XYZ file of C-alpha atoms in Angstrom:
437
model
C 124.552 30.829 262.129
C 120.893 31.161 261.245
C 119.079 28.195 259.761
C 117.573 28.809 256.354
C 114.020 27.741 255.727
C 113.632 25.719 252.588
C 110.401 26.293 250.657
C 108.100 23.312 250.891
C 106.432 21.610 247.998
C 102.652 22.088 247.877
C 100.704 19.248 249.411
C 98.264 17.343 247.180
C 95.085 17.224 249.245
C 93.158 18.889 246.406
C 93.727 15.734 244.356
C 92.186 13.604 247.114
C 89.158 15.908 247.011
C 89.021 15.499 243.236
C 89.258 11.712 243.635
C 86.284 11.734 246.022
C 84.269 13.695 243.451
C 85.244 11.211 240.745
C 84.133 8.218 242.828
C 80.767 9.864 243.440
C 80.412 10.555 239.703
C 80.932 6.825 239.015
C 78.301 5.855 241.587
C 75.873 8.492 240.306
C 75.923 7.066 236.796
C 75.814 3.491 238.019
C 72.503 4.471 239.600
C 71.177 6.354 236.568
C 72.162 3.905 233.849
C 71.448 1.031 236.215
C 67.777 1.964 236.233
C 67.702 2.279 232.429
C 69.366 -1.153 232.183
C 66.903 -2.672 234.644
C 63.958 -1.103 232.804
C 64.777 -3.181 229.724
C 64.316 -6.235 231.991
C 61.136 -5.281 233.855
C 59.210 -3.335 231.199
C 57.574 -6.359 229.563
C 56.890 -8.402 232.759
C 55.276 -5.356 234.378
C 53.294 -4.656 231.171
C 54.681 -1.163 230.570
C 54.904 0.354 227.088
C 57.572 2.629 225.607
C 55.498 5.743 226.230
C 55.261 4.915 229.922
C 58.989 4.233 230.046
C 59.578 7.686 228.544
C 57.327 9.164 231.227
C 59.431 7.519 233.957
C 62.580 9.033 232.509
C 60.805 12.390 232.269
C 59.731 12.216 235.928
C 63.383 11.906 236.908
C 64.478 14.758 234.628
C 61.671 17.111 235.734
C 62.534 16.647 239.414
C 66.219 16.931 238.530
C 65.532 20.266 236.868
C 63.282 21.665 239.605
C 65.820 21.009 242.369
C 69.016 22.003 240.533
C 69.059 25.660 241.567
C 67.807 25.040 245.146
C 70.585 22.497 245.690
C 73.112 24.870 244.098
C 72.008 27.637 246.474
C 72.108 25.191 249.391
C 75.667 24.108 248.566
C 76.839 27.695 248.108
C 75.303 28.712 251.426
C 75.800 25.698 253.708
C 78.713 23.903 252.116
C 79.400 20.890 249.938
C 80.130 18.572 252.865
C 76.493 18.725 253.919
C 74.879 18.912 250.483
C 76.780 15.998 248.925
C 76.257 13.825 251.976
C 72.497 14.358 251.728
C 72.198 13.843 247.978
C 74.266 10.637 248.036
C 72.128 9.111 250.794
C 68.824 10.213 249.285
C 69.677 9.097 245.758
C 70.782 5.692 247.015
C 67.567 5.189 248.981
C 65.435 6.147 245.974
C 67.360 3.743 243.729
C 66.911 0.857 246.154
C 63.202 1.655 246.531
C 62.583 0.788 242.853
C 63.021 -2.887 243.761
C 59.758 -2.738 245.721
C 57.772 -2.414 242.483
C 58.125 -6.168 242.028
C 55.469 -6.589 244.714
C 52.735 -5.122 242.507
C 50.732 -7.370 240.130
C 51.592 -6.879 236.424
C 49.435 -4.284 234.715
C 48.430 -2.592 237.977
C 47.938 1.173 237.780
C 49.882 1.429 241.041
C 53.061 0.378 239.235
C 53.281 3.693 237.392
C 52.250 5.671 240.468
C 55.001 4.042 242.514
C 57.697 4.231 239.825
C 56.958 7.854 238.932
C 57.170 8.757 242.634
C 60.438 6.864 243.097
C 62.004 8.386 239.982
C 60.860 11.888 240.946
C 62.417 11.456 244.392
C 65.603 10.089 242.821
C 65.826 13.118 240.539
C 65.180 15.507 243.418
C 68.188 14.173 245.329
C 70.516 13.646 242.386
C 69.925 17.238 241.277
C 72.407 18.362 243.923
C 75.285 16.175 242.811
C 77.006 18.095 240.050
C 76.251 21.665 241.195
C 77.836 20.725 244.543
C 80.780 19.034 242.843
C 81.227 22.098 240.654
C 81.324 24.311 243.750
C 83.852 21.882 245.232
C 86.165 22.366 242.251
C 85.788 26.149 242.465
C 86.793 26.038 246.156
C 89.592 23.492 245.928
C 91.245 23.847 242.520
C 93.153 26.705 240.900
C 91.621 28.232 237.778
C 94.315 26.650 235.590
C 93.250 23.105 236.611
C 89.451 23.405 236.398
C 89.017 22.149 232.848
C 91.153 19.086 233.471
C 89.397 18.455 236.796
C 85.968 18.613 235.192
C 87.278 16.285 232.507
C 88.266 13.771 235.199
C 84.877 14.078 236.913
C 82.881 13.562 233.731
C 85.239 10.803 232.629
C 84.356 9.069 235.881
C 80.653 9.506 235.205
C 81.103 7.844 231.836
C 83.005 4.992 233.447
C 79.988 4.487 235.691
C 77.655 4.620 232.706
C 79.791 2.167 230.732
C 80.116 -0.205 233.682
C 76.412 -0.323 234.577
C 75.212 -2.592 231.731
C 78.381 -4.715 231.852
C 77.975 -5.296 235.594
C 74.229 -5.482 235.967
C 73.162 -7.556 232.946
C 75.359 -10.552 233.943
C 74.194 -10.147 237.548
C 70.558 -10.118 236.449
C 71.131 -13.403 234.634
C 73.221 -14.945 237.421
C 70.760 -14.044 240.183
C 67.706 -14.715 238.047
C 66.061 -11.351 238.732
C 66.918 -7.620 238.561
C 66.001 -6.308 242.014
C 68.848 -7.606 244.194
C 71.672 -6.312 241.941
C 70.018 -2.889 241.777
C 69.839 -2.691 245.576
C 73.507 -3.715 245.763
C 74.501 -0.865 243.452
C 72.382 1.543 245.529
C 74.339 0.631 248.683
C 77.542 2.064 247.183
C 76.202 5.585 247.624
C 75.613 5.039 251.329
C 79.184 3.845 251.835
C 80.551 6.845 249.928
C 78.505 9.307 251.987
C 79.750 7.929 255.302
C 83.394 7.974 254.174
C 83.146 11.472 252.656
C 81.576 13.129 255.658
C 84.264 11.737 257.955
C 87.177 13.653 256.386
C 86.103 16.324 253.886
C 86.024 20.025 254.792
C 84.493 22.808 252.705
C 87.531 25.089 252.787
C 91.147 24.118 252.062
C 92.262 26.202 255.042
C 90.054 24.057 257.308
C 91.992 20.914 256.377
C 95.055 20.613 258.633
C 97.045 18.589 256.100
C 96.915 21.391 253.504
C 100.120 23.425 253.718
C 100.608 27.109 252.948
C 102.091 26.414 249.528
C 99.052 24.445 248.395
C 96.746 27.166 249.704
C 98.648 29.746 247.673
C 98.471 27.542 244.589
C 94.707 27.126 244.969
C 94.173 30.866 245.426
C 96.285 31.878 242.407
C 94.340 33.635 239.655
C 91.126 34.138 241.649
C 89.253 37.399 242.003
C 89.105 38.966 245.450
C 85.485 37.891 245.902
C 85.909 34.303 244.773
C 86.180 32.799 248.246
C 83.065 34.278 249.791
C 80.080 31.998 250.308
C 77.714 34.643 251.674
C 77.764 37.481 249.128
C 74.458 38.359 247.561
C 73.553 36.644 244.319
C 73.706 39.053 241.366
C 70.378 37.906 239.921
C 69.939 40.967 237.709
C 73.415 40.593 236.280
C 72.808 36.904 235.641
C 69.516 37.689 233.901
C 71.135 40.147 231.485
C 74.347 38.204 230.920
C 74.683 36.856 227.398
C 77.198 34.304 228.653
C 74.771 32.912 231.238
C 71.954 32.603 228.698
C 74.209 31.075 226.055
C 75.741 28.622 228.533
C 72.342 27.447 229.787
C 70.833 27.106 226.305
C 73.922 25.286 225.045
C 73.770 22.831 227.920
C 70.055 22.430 227.311
C 70.888 21.207 223.808
C 73.192 18.580 225.299
C 70.446 17.574 227.716
C 67.882 17.079 224.975
C 70.089 14.820 222.862
C 72.588 13.289 225.268
C 70.052 11.974 227.764
C 68.817 9.504 225.162
C 71.914 7.425 225.979
C 71.030 7.505 229.685
C 67.361 6.699 229.354
C 65.886 5.060 226.257
C 68.846 3.634 224.330
C 68.866 0.105 225.870
C 65.173 -0.442 225.158
C 65.449 1.176 221.697
C 68.192 -1.247 220.682
C 66.217 -4.279 221.852
C 62.722 -3.224 220.776
C 63.300 -1.283 217.552
C 66.693 -2.389 216.284
C 65.832 -6.013 217.190
C 69.289 -6.647 218.616
C 69.917 -9.543 220.968
C 70.560 -8.834 224.629
C 74.327 -9.229 224.446
C 74.718 -6.919 221.449
C 72.377 -4.336 223.007
C 74.412 -4.502 226.214
C 77.639 -3.667 224.391
C 76.111 -0.938 222.223
C 74.649 0.640 225.376
C 78.006 0.507 227.141
C 80.578 1.413 224.473
C 79.365 5.010 223.912
C 80.049 5.735 227.569
C 83.500 4.180 227.221
C 84.183 6.612 224.373
C 82.903 9.374 226.606
C 85.665 8.493 229.063
C 88.275 9.525 226.506
C 86.295 12.548 225.300
C 85.799 14.015 228.776
C 89.508 13.770 229.523
C 90.457 15.197 226.153
C 87.924 18.026 226.290
C 89.056 19.218 229.709
C 92.764 18.816 229.047
C 92.646 20.461 225.618
C 90.537 23.342 226.920
C 93.120 24.136 229.619
C 95.998 23.761 227.138
C 94.380 26.135 224.650
C 93.951 28.685 227.422
C 97.579 28.257 228.492
C 98.749 28.733 224.884
C 96.411 31.573 223.859
C 95.904 33.215 227.241
C 92.192 33.468 226.429
C 89.603 31.545 228.437
C 86.806 32.514 226.072
C 88.240 30.578 223.131
C 89.729 27.878 225.332
C 86.222 26.869 226.385
C 84.515 27.641 223.038
C 86.774 25.715 220.678
C 86.461 22.299 222.323
C 82.807 22.799 223.203
C 81.646 23.725 219.713
C 83.818 21.047 218.110
C 82.083 18.456 220.274
C 78.517 19.524 219.518
C 79.251 19.692 215.780
C 80.685 16.162 215.743
C 77.724 14.820 217.747
C 75.225 16.352 215.302
C 76.909 14.709 212.311
C 77.188 11.266 213.916
C 73.659 11.048 215.337
C 72.010 11.943 212.032
C 74.229 9.438 210.203
C 72.759 6.562 212.257
C 69.558 6.846 210.208
C 71.148 5.217 207.176
C 72.814 2.362 209.063
C 71.576 -1.170 209.774
C 74.848 -3.000 210.484
C 75.325 -3.228 214.283
C 79.071 -2.558 214.092
C 78.637 0.641 212.096
C 75.690 1.668 214.255
C 77.864 1.209 217.330
C 80.634 3.279 215.747
C 78.262 6.182 215.082
C 76.675 5.990 218.529
C 80.163 6.104 220.008
C 81.015 9.085 217.815
C 77.904 10.888 219.020
C 78.759 10.361 222.670
C 82.391 11.284 222.008
C 81.277 14.622 220.547
C 78.724 15.165 223.300
C 81.353 14.618 225.969
C 84.007 16.822 224.386
C 81.684 19.634 225.487
C 81.132 18.459 229.057
C 84.312 19.610 230.807
C 84.459 22.998 229.023
C 80.796 23.570 229.967
C 81.296 22.999 233.685
C 84.665 24.756 233.730
C 83.003 27.783 232.106
C 80.327 27.709 234.819
C 83.078 27.856 237.472
C 84.932 30.606 235.564
C 81.815 32.756 235.289
C 80.176 31.855 238.605
C 83.131 31.695 241.055
C 81.517 31.937 244.527
C 78.129 31.406 242.879
C 79.303 28.372 240.911
C 76.830 26.022 242.583
C 73.900 28.256 241.669
C 75.014 28.953 238.096
C 75.870 25.326 237.364
C 72.526 24.354 238.895
C 70.771 26.773 236.557
C 72.699 25.346 233.615
C 71.929 21.760 234.597
C 68.285 22.650 235.261
C 67.919 23.737 231.637
C 69.416 20.434 230.492
C 67.112 18.503 232.805
C 63.946 20.108 231.499
C 65.056 19.660 227.889
C 65.955 16.043 228.696
C 62.491 15.479 230.202
C 60.902 16.934 227.086
C 63.065 14.680 224.910
C 62.132 11.555 226.915
C 58.397 12.203 226.577
C 58.570 13.213 222.915
C 60.936 10.399 221.910
C 59.005 7.695 223.766
C 55.758 8.720 222.113
C 57.295 9.072 218.647
C 58.772 5.562 218.953
C 55.420 4.194 220.121
C 53.689 5.848 217.134
C 56.206 4.343 214.708
C 58.220 7.481 213.932
C 61.686 5.981 214.319
C 63.696 8.573 212.346
C 62.249 11.893 213.508
C 63.716 11.680 217.059
C 67.231 11.451 215.625
C 66.684 14.443 213.356
C 65.598 16.394 216.436
C 68.700 15.239 218.311
C 70.930 16.480 215.478
C 69.121 19.825 215.324
C 69.537 20.258 219.075
C 73.290 19.686 218.850
C 73.476 22.239 216.013
C 71.773 24.817 218.252
C 74.356 24.031 220.919
C 77.178 24.834 218.507
C 75.682 28.273 217.838
C 75.182 28.932 221.550
C 78.862 28.279 222.309
C 79.670 31.451 220.368
C 77.911 33.462 223.083
C 79.811 31.978 226.051
C 82.606 34.230 227.357
C 84.466 32.731 230.341
C 87.002 35.550 230.677
C 85.226 37.342 233.559
C 83.036 36.285 236.452
C 79.616 37.643 237.333
C 80.945 40.346 239.647
C 83.305 41.646 236.976
C 80.828 41.671 234.101
C 79.088 44.736 232.877
C 75.956 44.644 230.764
C 76.865 42.762 227.611
């Protein structure tokens, strides 16, 4: 009598890969928001003004934008295992290097030279993080799980952003200075890089613990070209694709407005809203906590809409445009508010709306890009980086000149542009399937 072979359940290694991406997202935002939190501590002792602080944030965003596409190309060509290992190590070293600025005398011109260099280097390395993670999700997750996966990744980033002020501010006070805690946070990236490189592989089929059933699940719904990492980039098709242009411009609108929470918010609350340190700490942290919920909801709801309607175009558009519209309304409403509790509520609403768009944005990049996901998501994130750099320089100077309302009107207008751009994003076909739109 012949033995019958029972079908096996798919293994779950893809979820371990997703977990590794989520941990890196937490560390990434601990580093980013950690610097913004530390800047509220060292700005006055080092005799820096708000305009200079805006320039430091812009230096990071400019480098971040310049290196987005190169890192995306690098990850697509040489694999995520190498690219993420390098960016985690480099970003950690650049974060730790900021502590050396304490050796310069206050008011020295070398302070800005050193900090601009350190922030530029930090941006150059961190530019590879999310394009590489996006390529990772395209390689390891089926199309039906991408929105939810991106929601988990961006939820993790918001957890890191929310945790940074809550962890670092008490440590600054306990230690009596800001440098040692910042170096401690930087070391987390080194530990992650070593652990990641020891077990991760770029292809599911290269991981021995992945069974045939999980491989089939991952491959379901992909185009025939989706697995290649060496096909030529369709630059001409990208250049004439309405979806690519709309996606990049939409994400640029998020970059202009949303990066305020990552860069200048802590100092704004202390210097211009005259809030005490504890209140500023909580109002800097809570918006990211709301982003945790919004990222999960945006990704989950986007996938559920697609499952119900069978239409990826509207599955990505509905949640994305809803988020940008909500963010525009909440950020402009802060102008008429003085009460800290109500201000906090509106700031949280802004970040909630901003982050409803995050998972659909990156899932759309994977839907459209497929084997070129790293490059396309890098292009998208590059646009956001340059718009974020512009916002940091403009906002810092407007604050310094006493224009405290105009920056928020510009933030609201940027979100409104993002809502319009969502109407041009069509995630139903990838670049190799698109014809001239």
